[in-house]
Short mmCIF file of C-alpha atoms in Angstrom, two decimals:
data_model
loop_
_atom_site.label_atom_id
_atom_site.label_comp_id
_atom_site.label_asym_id
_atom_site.label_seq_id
_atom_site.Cartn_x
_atom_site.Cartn_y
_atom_site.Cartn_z
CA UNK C 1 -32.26 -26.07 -38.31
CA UNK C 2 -32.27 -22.56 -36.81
CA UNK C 3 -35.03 -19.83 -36.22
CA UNK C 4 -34.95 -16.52 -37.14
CA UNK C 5 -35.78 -14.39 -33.38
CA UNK C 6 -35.04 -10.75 -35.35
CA UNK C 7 -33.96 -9.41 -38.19
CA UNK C 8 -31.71 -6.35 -38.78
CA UNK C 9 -32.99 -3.44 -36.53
CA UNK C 10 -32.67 0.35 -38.33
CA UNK C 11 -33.01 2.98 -36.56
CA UNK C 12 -33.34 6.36 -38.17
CA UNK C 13 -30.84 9.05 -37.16
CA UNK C 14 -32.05 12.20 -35.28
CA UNK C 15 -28.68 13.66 -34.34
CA UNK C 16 -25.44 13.66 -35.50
CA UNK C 17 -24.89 11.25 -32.14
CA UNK C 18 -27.05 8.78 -33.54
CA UNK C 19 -26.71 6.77 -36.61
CA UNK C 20 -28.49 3.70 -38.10
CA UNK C 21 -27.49 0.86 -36.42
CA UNK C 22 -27.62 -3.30 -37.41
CA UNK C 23 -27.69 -6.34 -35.37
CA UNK C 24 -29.21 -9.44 -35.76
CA UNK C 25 -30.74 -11.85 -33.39
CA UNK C 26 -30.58 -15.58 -34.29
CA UNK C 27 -31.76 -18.67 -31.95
CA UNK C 28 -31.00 -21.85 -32.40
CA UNK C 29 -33.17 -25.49 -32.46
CA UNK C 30 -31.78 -25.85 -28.73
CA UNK C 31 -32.61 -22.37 -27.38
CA UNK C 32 -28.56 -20.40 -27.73
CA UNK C 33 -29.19 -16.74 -28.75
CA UNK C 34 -26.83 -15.72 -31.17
CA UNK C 35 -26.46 -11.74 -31.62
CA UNK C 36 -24.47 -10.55 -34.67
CA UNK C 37 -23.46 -6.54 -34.26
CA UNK C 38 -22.64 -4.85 -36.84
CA UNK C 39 -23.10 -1.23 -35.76
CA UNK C 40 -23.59 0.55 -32.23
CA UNK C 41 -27.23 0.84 -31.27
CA UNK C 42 -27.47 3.72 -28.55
CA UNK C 43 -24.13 5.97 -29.40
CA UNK C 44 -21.62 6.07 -32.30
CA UNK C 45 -19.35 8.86 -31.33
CA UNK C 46 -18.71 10.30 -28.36
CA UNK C 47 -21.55 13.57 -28.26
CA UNK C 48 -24.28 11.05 -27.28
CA UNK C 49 -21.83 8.56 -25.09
CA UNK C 50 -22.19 7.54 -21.37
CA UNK C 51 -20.53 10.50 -19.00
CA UNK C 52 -17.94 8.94 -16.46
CA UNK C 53 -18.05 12.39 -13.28
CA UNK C 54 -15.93 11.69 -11.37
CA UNK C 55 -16.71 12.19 -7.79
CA UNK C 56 -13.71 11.64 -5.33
CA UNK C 57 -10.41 11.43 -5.72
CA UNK C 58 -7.45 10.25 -3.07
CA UNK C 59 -3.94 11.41 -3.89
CA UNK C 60 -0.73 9.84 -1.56
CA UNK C 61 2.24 12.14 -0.78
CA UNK C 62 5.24 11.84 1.34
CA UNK C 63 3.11 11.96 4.35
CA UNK C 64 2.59 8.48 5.23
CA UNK C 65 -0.19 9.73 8.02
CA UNK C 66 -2.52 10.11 4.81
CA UNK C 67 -5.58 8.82 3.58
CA UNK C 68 -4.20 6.67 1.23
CA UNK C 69 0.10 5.56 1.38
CA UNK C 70 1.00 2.55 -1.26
CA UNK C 71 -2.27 0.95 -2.16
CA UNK C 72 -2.32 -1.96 -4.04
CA UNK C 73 -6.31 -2.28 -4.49
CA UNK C 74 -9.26 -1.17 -3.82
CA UNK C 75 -13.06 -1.89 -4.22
CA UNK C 76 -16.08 -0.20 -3.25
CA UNK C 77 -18.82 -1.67 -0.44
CA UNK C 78 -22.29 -1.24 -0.66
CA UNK C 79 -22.53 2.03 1.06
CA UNK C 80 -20.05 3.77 -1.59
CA UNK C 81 -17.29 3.49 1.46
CA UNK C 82 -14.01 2.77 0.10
CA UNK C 83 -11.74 -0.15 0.70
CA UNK C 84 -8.21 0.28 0.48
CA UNK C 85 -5.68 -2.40 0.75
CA UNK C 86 -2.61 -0.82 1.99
CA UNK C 87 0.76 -3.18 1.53
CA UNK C 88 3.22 -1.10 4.17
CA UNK C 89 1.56 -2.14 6.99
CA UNK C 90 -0.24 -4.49 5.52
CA UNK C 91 -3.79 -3.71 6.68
CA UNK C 92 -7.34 -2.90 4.92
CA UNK C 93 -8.77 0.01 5.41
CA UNK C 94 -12.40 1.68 5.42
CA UNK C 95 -12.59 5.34 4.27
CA UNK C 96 -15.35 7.87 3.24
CA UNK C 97 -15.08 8.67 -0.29
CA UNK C 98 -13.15 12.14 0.73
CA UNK C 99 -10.73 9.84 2.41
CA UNK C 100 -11.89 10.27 6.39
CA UNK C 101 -10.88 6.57 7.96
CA UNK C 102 -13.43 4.43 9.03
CA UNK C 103 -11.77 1.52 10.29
CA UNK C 104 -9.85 -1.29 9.66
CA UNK C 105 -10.94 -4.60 8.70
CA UNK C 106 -9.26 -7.65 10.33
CA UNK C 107 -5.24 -7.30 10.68
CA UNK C 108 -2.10 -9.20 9.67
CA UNK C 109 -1.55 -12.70 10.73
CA UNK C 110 -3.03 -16.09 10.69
CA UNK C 111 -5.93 -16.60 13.06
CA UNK C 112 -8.99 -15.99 12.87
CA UNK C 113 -10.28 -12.65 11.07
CA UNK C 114 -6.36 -12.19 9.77
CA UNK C 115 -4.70 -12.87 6.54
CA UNK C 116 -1.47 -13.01 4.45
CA UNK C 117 -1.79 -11.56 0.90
CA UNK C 118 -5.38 -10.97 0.68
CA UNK C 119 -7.18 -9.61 -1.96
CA UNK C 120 -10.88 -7.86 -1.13
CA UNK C 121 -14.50 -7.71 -2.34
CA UNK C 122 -17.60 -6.55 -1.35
CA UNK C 123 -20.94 -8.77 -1.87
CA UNK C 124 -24.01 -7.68 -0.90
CA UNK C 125 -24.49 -6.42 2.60
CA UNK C 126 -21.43 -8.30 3.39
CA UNK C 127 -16.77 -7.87 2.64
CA UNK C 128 -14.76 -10.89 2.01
CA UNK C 129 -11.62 -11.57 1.95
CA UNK C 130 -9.61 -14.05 -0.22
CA UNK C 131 -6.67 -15.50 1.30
CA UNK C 132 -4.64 -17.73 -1.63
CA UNK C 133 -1.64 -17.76 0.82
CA UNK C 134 -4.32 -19.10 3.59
CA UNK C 135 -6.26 -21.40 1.49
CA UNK C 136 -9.12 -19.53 2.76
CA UNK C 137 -11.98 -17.21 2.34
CA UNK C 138 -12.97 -14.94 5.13
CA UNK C 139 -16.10 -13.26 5.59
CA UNK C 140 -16.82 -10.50 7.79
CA UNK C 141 -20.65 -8.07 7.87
CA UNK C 142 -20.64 -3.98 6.70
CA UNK C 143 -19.08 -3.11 10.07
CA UNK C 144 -15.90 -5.28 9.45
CA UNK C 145 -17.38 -7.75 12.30
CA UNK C 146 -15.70 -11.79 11.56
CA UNK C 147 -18.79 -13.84 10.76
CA UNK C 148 -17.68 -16.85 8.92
CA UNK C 149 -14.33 -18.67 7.50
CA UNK C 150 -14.41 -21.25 4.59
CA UNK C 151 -11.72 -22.75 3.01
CA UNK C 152 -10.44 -21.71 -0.34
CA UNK C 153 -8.33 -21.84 -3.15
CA UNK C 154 -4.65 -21.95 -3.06
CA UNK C 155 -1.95 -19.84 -4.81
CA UNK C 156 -4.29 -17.81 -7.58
CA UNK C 157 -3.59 -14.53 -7.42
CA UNK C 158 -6.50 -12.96 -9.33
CA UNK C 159 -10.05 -11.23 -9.02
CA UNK C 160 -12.50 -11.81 -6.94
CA UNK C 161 -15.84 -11.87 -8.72
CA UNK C 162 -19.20 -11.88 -7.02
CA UNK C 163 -23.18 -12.40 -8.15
CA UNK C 164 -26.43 -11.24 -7.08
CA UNK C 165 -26.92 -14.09 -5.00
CA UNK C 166 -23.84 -13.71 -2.05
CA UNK C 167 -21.73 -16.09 -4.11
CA UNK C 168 -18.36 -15.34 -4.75
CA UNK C 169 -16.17 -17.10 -7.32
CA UNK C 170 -12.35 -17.53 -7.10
CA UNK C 171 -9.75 -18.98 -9.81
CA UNK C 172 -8.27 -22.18 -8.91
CA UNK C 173 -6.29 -24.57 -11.00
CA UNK C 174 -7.51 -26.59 -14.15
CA UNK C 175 -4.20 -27.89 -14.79
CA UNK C 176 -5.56 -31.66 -14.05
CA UNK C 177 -7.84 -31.59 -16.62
CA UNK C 178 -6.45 -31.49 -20.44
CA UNK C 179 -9.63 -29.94 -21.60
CA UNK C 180 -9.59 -26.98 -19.70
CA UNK C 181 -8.02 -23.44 -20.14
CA UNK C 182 -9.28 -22.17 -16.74
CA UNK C 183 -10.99 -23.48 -13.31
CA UNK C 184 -13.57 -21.52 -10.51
CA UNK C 185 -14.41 -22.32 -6.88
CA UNK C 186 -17.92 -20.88 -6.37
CA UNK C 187 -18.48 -20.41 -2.57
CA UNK C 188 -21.79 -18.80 -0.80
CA UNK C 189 -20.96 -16.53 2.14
CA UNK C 190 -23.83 -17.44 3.93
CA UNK C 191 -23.77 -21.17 3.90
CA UNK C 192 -20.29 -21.79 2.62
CA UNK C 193 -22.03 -24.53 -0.09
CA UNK C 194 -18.92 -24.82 -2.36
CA UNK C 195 -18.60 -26.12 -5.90
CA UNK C 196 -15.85 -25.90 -8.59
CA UNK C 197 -16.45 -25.39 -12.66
CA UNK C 198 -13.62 -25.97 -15.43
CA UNK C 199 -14.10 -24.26 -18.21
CA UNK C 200 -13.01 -26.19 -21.78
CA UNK C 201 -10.62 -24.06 -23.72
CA UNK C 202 -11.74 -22.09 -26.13
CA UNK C 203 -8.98 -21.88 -28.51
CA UNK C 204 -5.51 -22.85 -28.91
CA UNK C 205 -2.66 -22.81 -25.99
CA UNK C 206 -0.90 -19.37 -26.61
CA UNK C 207 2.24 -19.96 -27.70
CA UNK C 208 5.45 -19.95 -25.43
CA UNK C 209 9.43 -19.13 -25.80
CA UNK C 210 10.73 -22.55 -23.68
CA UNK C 211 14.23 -23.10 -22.40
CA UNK C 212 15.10 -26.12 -21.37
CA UNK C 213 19.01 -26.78 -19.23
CA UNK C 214 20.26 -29.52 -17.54
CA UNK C 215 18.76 -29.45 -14.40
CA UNK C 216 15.87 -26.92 -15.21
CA UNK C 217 13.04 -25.72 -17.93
CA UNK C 218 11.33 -22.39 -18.08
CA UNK C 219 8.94 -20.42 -20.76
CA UNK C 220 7.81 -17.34 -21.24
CA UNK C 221 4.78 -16.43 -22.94
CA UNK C 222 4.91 -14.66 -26.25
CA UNK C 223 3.82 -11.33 -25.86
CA UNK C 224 -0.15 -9.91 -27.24
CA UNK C 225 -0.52 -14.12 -28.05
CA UNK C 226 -4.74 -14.90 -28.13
CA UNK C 227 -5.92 -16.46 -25.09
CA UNK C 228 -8.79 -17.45 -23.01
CA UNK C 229 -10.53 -14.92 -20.94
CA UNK C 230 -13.12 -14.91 -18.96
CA UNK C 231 -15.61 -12.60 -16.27
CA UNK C 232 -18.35 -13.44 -14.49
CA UNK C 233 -21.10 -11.59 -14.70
CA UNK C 234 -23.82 -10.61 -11.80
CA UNK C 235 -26.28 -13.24 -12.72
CA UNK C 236 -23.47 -15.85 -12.05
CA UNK C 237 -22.76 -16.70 -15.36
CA UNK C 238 -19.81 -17.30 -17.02
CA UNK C 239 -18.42 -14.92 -19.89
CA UNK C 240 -15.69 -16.78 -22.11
CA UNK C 241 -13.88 -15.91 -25.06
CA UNK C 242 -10.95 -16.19 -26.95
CA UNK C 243 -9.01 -12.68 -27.38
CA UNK C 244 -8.09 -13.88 -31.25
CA UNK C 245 -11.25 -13.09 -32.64
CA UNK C 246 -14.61 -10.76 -30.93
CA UNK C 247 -16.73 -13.17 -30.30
CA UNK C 248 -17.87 -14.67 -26.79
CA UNK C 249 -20.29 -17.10 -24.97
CA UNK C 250 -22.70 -16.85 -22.05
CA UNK C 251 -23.01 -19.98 -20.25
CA UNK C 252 -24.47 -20.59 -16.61
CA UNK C 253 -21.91 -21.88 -14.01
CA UNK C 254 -23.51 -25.41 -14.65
CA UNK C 255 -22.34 -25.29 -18.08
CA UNK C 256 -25.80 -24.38 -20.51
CA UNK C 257 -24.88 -22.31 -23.33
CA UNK C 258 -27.19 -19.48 -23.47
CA UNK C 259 -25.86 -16.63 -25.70
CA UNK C 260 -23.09 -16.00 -28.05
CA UNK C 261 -22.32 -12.67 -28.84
CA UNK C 262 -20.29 -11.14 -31.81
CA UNK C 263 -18.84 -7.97 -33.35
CA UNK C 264 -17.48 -7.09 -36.86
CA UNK C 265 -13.67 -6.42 -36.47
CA UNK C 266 -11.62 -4.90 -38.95
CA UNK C 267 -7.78 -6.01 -38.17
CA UNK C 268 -5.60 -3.10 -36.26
CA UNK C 269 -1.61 -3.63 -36.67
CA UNK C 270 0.17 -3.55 -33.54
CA UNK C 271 3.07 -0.32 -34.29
CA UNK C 272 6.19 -1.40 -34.71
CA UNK C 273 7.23 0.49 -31.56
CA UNK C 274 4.96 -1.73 -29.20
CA UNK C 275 6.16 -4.80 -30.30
CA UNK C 276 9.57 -4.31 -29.98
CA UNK C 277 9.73 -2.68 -26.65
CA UNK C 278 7.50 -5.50 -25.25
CA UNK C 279 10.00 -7.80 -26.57
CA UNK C 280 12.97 -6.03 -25.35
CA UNK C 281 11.64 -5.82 -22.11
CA UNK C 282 10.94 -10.06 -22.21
CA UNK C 283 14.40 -10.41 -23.92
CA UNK C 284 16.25 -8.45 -20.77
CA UNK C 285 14.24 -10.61 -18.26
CA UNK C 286 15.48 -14.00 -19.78
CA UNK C 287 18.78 -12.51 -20.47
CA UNK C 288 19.12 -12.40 -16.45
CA UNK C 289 17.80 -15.59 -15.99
CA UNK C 290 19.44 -17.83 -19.06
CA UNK C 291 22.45 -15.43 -20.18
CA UNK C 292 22.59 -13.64 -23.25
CA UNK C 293 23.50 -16.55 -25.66
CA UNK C 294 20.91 -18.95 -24.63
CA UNK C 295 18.04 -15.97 -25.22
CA UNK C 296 19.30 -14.93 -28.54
CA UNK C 297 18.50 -18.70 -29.34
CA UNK C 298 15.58 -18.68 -28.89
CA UNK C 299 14.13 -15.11 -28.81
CA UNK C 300 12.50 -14.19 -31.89
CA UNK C 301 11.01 -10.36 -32.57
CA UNK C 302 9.43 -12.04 -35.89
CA UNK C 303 7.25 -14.35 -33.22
CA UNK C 304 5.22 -11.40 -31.70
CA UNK C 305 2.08 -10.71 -33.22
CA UNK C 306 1.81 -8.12 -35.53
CA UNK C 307 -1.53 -7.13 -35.38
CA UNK C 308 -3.60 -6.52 -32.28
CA UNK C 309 -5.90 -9.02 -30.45
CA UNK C 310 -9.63 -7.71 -31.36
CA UNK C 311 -10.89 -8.99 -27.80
CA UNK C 312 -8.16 -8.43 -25.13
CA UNK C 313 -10.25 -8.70 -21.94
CA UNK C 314 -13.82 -8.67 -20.68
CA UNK C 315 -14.98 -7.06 -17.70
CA UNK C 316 -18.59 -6.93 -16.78
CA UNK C 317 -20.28 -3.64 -14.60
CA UNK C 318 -22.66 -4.37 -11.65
CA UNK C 319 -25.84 -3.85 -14.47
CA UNK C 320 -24.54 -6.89 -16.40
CA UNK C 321 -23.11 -5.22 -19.43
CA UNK C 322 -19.63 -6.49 -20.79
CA UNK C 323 -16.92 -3.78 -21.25
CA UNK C 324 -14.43 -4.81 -23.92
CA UNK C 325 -10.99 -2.78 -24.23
CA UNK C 326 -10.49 -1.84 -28.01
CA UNK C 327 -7.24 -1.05 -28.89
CA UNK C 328 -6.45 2.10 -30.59
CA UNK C 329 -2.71 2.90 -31.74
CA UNK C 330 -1.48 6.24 -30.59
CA UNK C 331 -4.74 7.04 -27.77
CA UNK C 332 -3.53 8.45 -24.91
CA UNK C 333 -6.96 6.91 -22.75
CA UNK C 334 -8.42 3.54 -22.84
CA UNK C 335 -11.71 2.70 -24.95
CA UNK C 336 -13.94 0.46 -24.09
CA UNK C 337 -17.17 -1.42 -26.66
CA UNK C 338 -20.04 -2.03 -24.25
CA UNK C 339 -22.05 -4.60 -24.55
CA UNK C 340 -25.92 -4.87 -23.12
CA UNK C 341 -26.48 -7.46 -20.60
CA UNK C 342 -28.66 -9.07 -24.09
CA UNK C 343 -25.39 -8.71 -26.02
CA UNK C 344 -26.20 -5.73 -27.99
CA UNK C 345 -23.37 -3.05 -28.51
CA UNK C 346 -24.39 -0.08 -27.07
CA UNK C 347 -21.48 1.90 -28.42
CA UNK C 348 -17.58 2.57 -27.69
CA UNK C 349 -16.69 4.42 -24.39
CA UNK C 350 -14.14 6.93 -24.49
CA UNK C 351 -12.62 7.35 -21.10
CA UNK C 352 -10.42 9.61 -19.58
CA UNK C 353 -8.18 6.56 -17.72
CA UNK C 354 -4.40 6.38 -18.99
CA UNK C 355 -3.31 3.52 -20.16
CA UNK C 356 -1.74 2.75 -16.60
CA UNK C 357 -4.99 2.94 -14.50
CA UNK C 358 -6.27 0.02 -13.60
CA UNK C 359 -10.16 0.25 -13.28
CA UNK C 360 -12.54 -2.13 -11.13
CA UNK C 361 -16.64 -1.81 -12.01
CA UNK C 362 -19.12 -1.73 -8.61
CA UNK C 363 -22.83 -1.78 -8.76
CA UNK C 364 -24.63 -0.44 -11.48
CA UNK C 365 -22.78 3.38 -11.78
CA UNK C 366 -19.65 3.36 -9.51
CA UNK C 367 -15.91 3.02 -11.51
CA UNK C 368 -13.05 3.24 -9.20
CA UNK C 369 -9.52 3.63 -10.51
CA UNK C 370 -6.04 3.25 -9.53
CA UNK C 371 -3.18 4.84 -11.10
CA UNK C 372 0.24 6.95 -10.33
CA UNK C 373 0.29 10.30 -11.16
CA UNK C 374 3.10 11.96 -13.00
CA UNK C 375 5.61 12.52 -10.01
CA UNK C 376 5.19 8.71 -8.72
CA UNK C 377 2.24 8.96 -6.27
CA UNK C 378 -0.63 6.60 -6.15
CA UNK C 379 -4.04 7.54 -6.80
CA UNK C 380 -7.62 6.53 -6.14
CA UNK C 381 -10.31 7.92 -8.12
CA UNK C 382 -14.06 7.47 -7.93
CA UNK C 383 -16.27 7.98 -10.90
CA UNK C 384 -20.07 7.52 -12.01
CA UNK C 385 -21.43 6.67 -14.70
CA UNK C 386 -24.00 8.63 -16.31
CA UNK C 387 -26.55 7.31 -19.07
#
């Protein structure tokens, strides 16, 4: 049995930015929100969008005495100071938003207060780093100060994401559990109170090109294959979907379903163009690797997808809504559908981000970007968000 919460909610346009909008609200017997959207609800074109101003912006050059030389991330603390991890000397770095250093937060090495191959967040009033090389998490306070160390995950190279309550969550591996597509480690900073979720897949393995010789076997992912995907959002729950189809879940870390959230999708064909050059570029990789005759075996262009995923990732800002990149053959920026912390599509953001920068959401308003401009340098860029 399930009971109705809302029906369809019309709104009655005023301006040629707003236009009627649909969704529909169901809950179920045992309390999971389902929210059906069929139209946006605060913006359907881009006169009555969000504004992203950008507000700083950090350029290298061929002086390496610069503010910023070969970054390879960078994240925002609390106080809207950057922080920049630089790769050549391996260091990370506190600047003003105009670039004027700071300081610099631990150093290279293995003791305590160092690291290997870290990758950096800010939570709350205080900056961790992650250490997969390490095995360990290092926490230090908003003057780059070593408070605590904690051990951590090994060998997962991927974001750091962080909640409301000084708990940080890293990826670690599921691959001892059949059931699972994905695994976090969820450590507070303050106490170091550690526990570890695995997440049951949500749908079916992506499919993989495998090569098998005598003494070795390798695969390769098929390219723009439907997988798992997953964000955690600043309440500490668990976003999870599967990027074949827009639809995904809220659950808390302890594993209660709470909302499911869904969008109509009208199928967009991947150009022919994309395909193939993803393909080719696989097809050279193996080629070095297995030789020319063993990847024509095997290699198949027919294989790749031919129509886009509708869900491809989900990233979540510091107000709780979910940003979902929408593809859209031949756009020269990235669009994003963003979702309400409730689950109701507020509209599609058109940015002004190339395809090729990388963005990373802090707080409720700050966007920072990384990117190379057109002659090969690295850039930073700050931006806020404007409702």
């Amino acid at each position: 049995m399930r009971i109705q919460a809302a029906a369809v909610l019309i709104l009655a346009a005023c301006s040629n930015s707003e236009a009627s909008v649909g969704y529909t609200v169901d809950t179920s017997a045992t309390g999971v929100v389902t929210v059906s959207n069929m139209t946006p609800s605060d913006w359907s074109d881009t006169t009555g969008q969000w504004k992203l101003v950008q507000v700083a912006n950090l350029e290298a050059s061929d002086d390496t005495a610069g503010a910023i030389v070969s970054p390879s991330y960078v994240t925002v603390d609390g106080a809207e100071h950057l922080l920049v991890l630089e790769r050549s000397p391996l260091s990370l770095r506190m600047l003003e938003l105009d670039g004027t250093f700071i300081l610099t937060v631990g150093r290279e090495g293995a003791g305590p207060g160092e690291y290997r191959n870290p990758i950096p967040a800010a939570v709350g009033p205080y900056l961790v780093v992650d250490d997969p090389e390490l095995a360990r998490l290092t926490v230090y306070d908003s003057a780059g100060a070593l408070l605590e160390t904690y051990p951590a995950p090994c060998c997962y190279w991927a974001p750091v994401y962080s909640d409301d309550s000084n708990h940080v969550y890293m990826q670690t591996s599921a691959s001892h559990d059949s059931t699972a597509s994905a695994a976090y480690v969820r450590i507070n900073v303050e106490s170091g109170a550690t526990d570890t979720v695995m997440l049951p897949r949500v749908g079916p393995e992506p499919q993989q090109w495998e090569f098998v010789r005598e003494n070795s076997r390798s695969s390769y992912t098929i390219p723009f294959q439907p997988s798992d995907i997953t964000v955690i959002v600043p309440s500490g729950h668990v976003v999870r979907g599967w990027s074949g189809r827009y639809e995904y879940l809220e659950r808390t870390f302890d594993g209660d379903s709470l909302r499911v959230v869904r969008r109509q999708w009208q199928k967009v064909e991947l150009p022919d163009s994309v395909r193939r050059e993803r393909y080719e570029g696989i097809k050279a990789m193996v080629t070095r690797n297995v030789g020319e005759a063993e990847a024509n075996k095997v290699l198949d262009l027919s294989d790749v997808p031919a129509e886009a995923e509708p869900m491809r990732r989900l990233y979540a800002d510091g107000a709780g809504n979910v940003w979902v990149p929408v593809y859209v053959p031949g756009a020269e920026t990235l669009h994003y559908d963003i979702f309400s912390p409730e689950g109701v599509w507020r509209g599609t953001l058109v940015t002004p981000w190339s395809p090729g920068e990388f963005p990373v959401w802090l707080g409720d308003d700050e966007i920072v970007t990384k990117g190379n401009s057109e002659e090969g340098y690295p850039f930073i860029r700050v931006w806020r968000v404007e409702r």
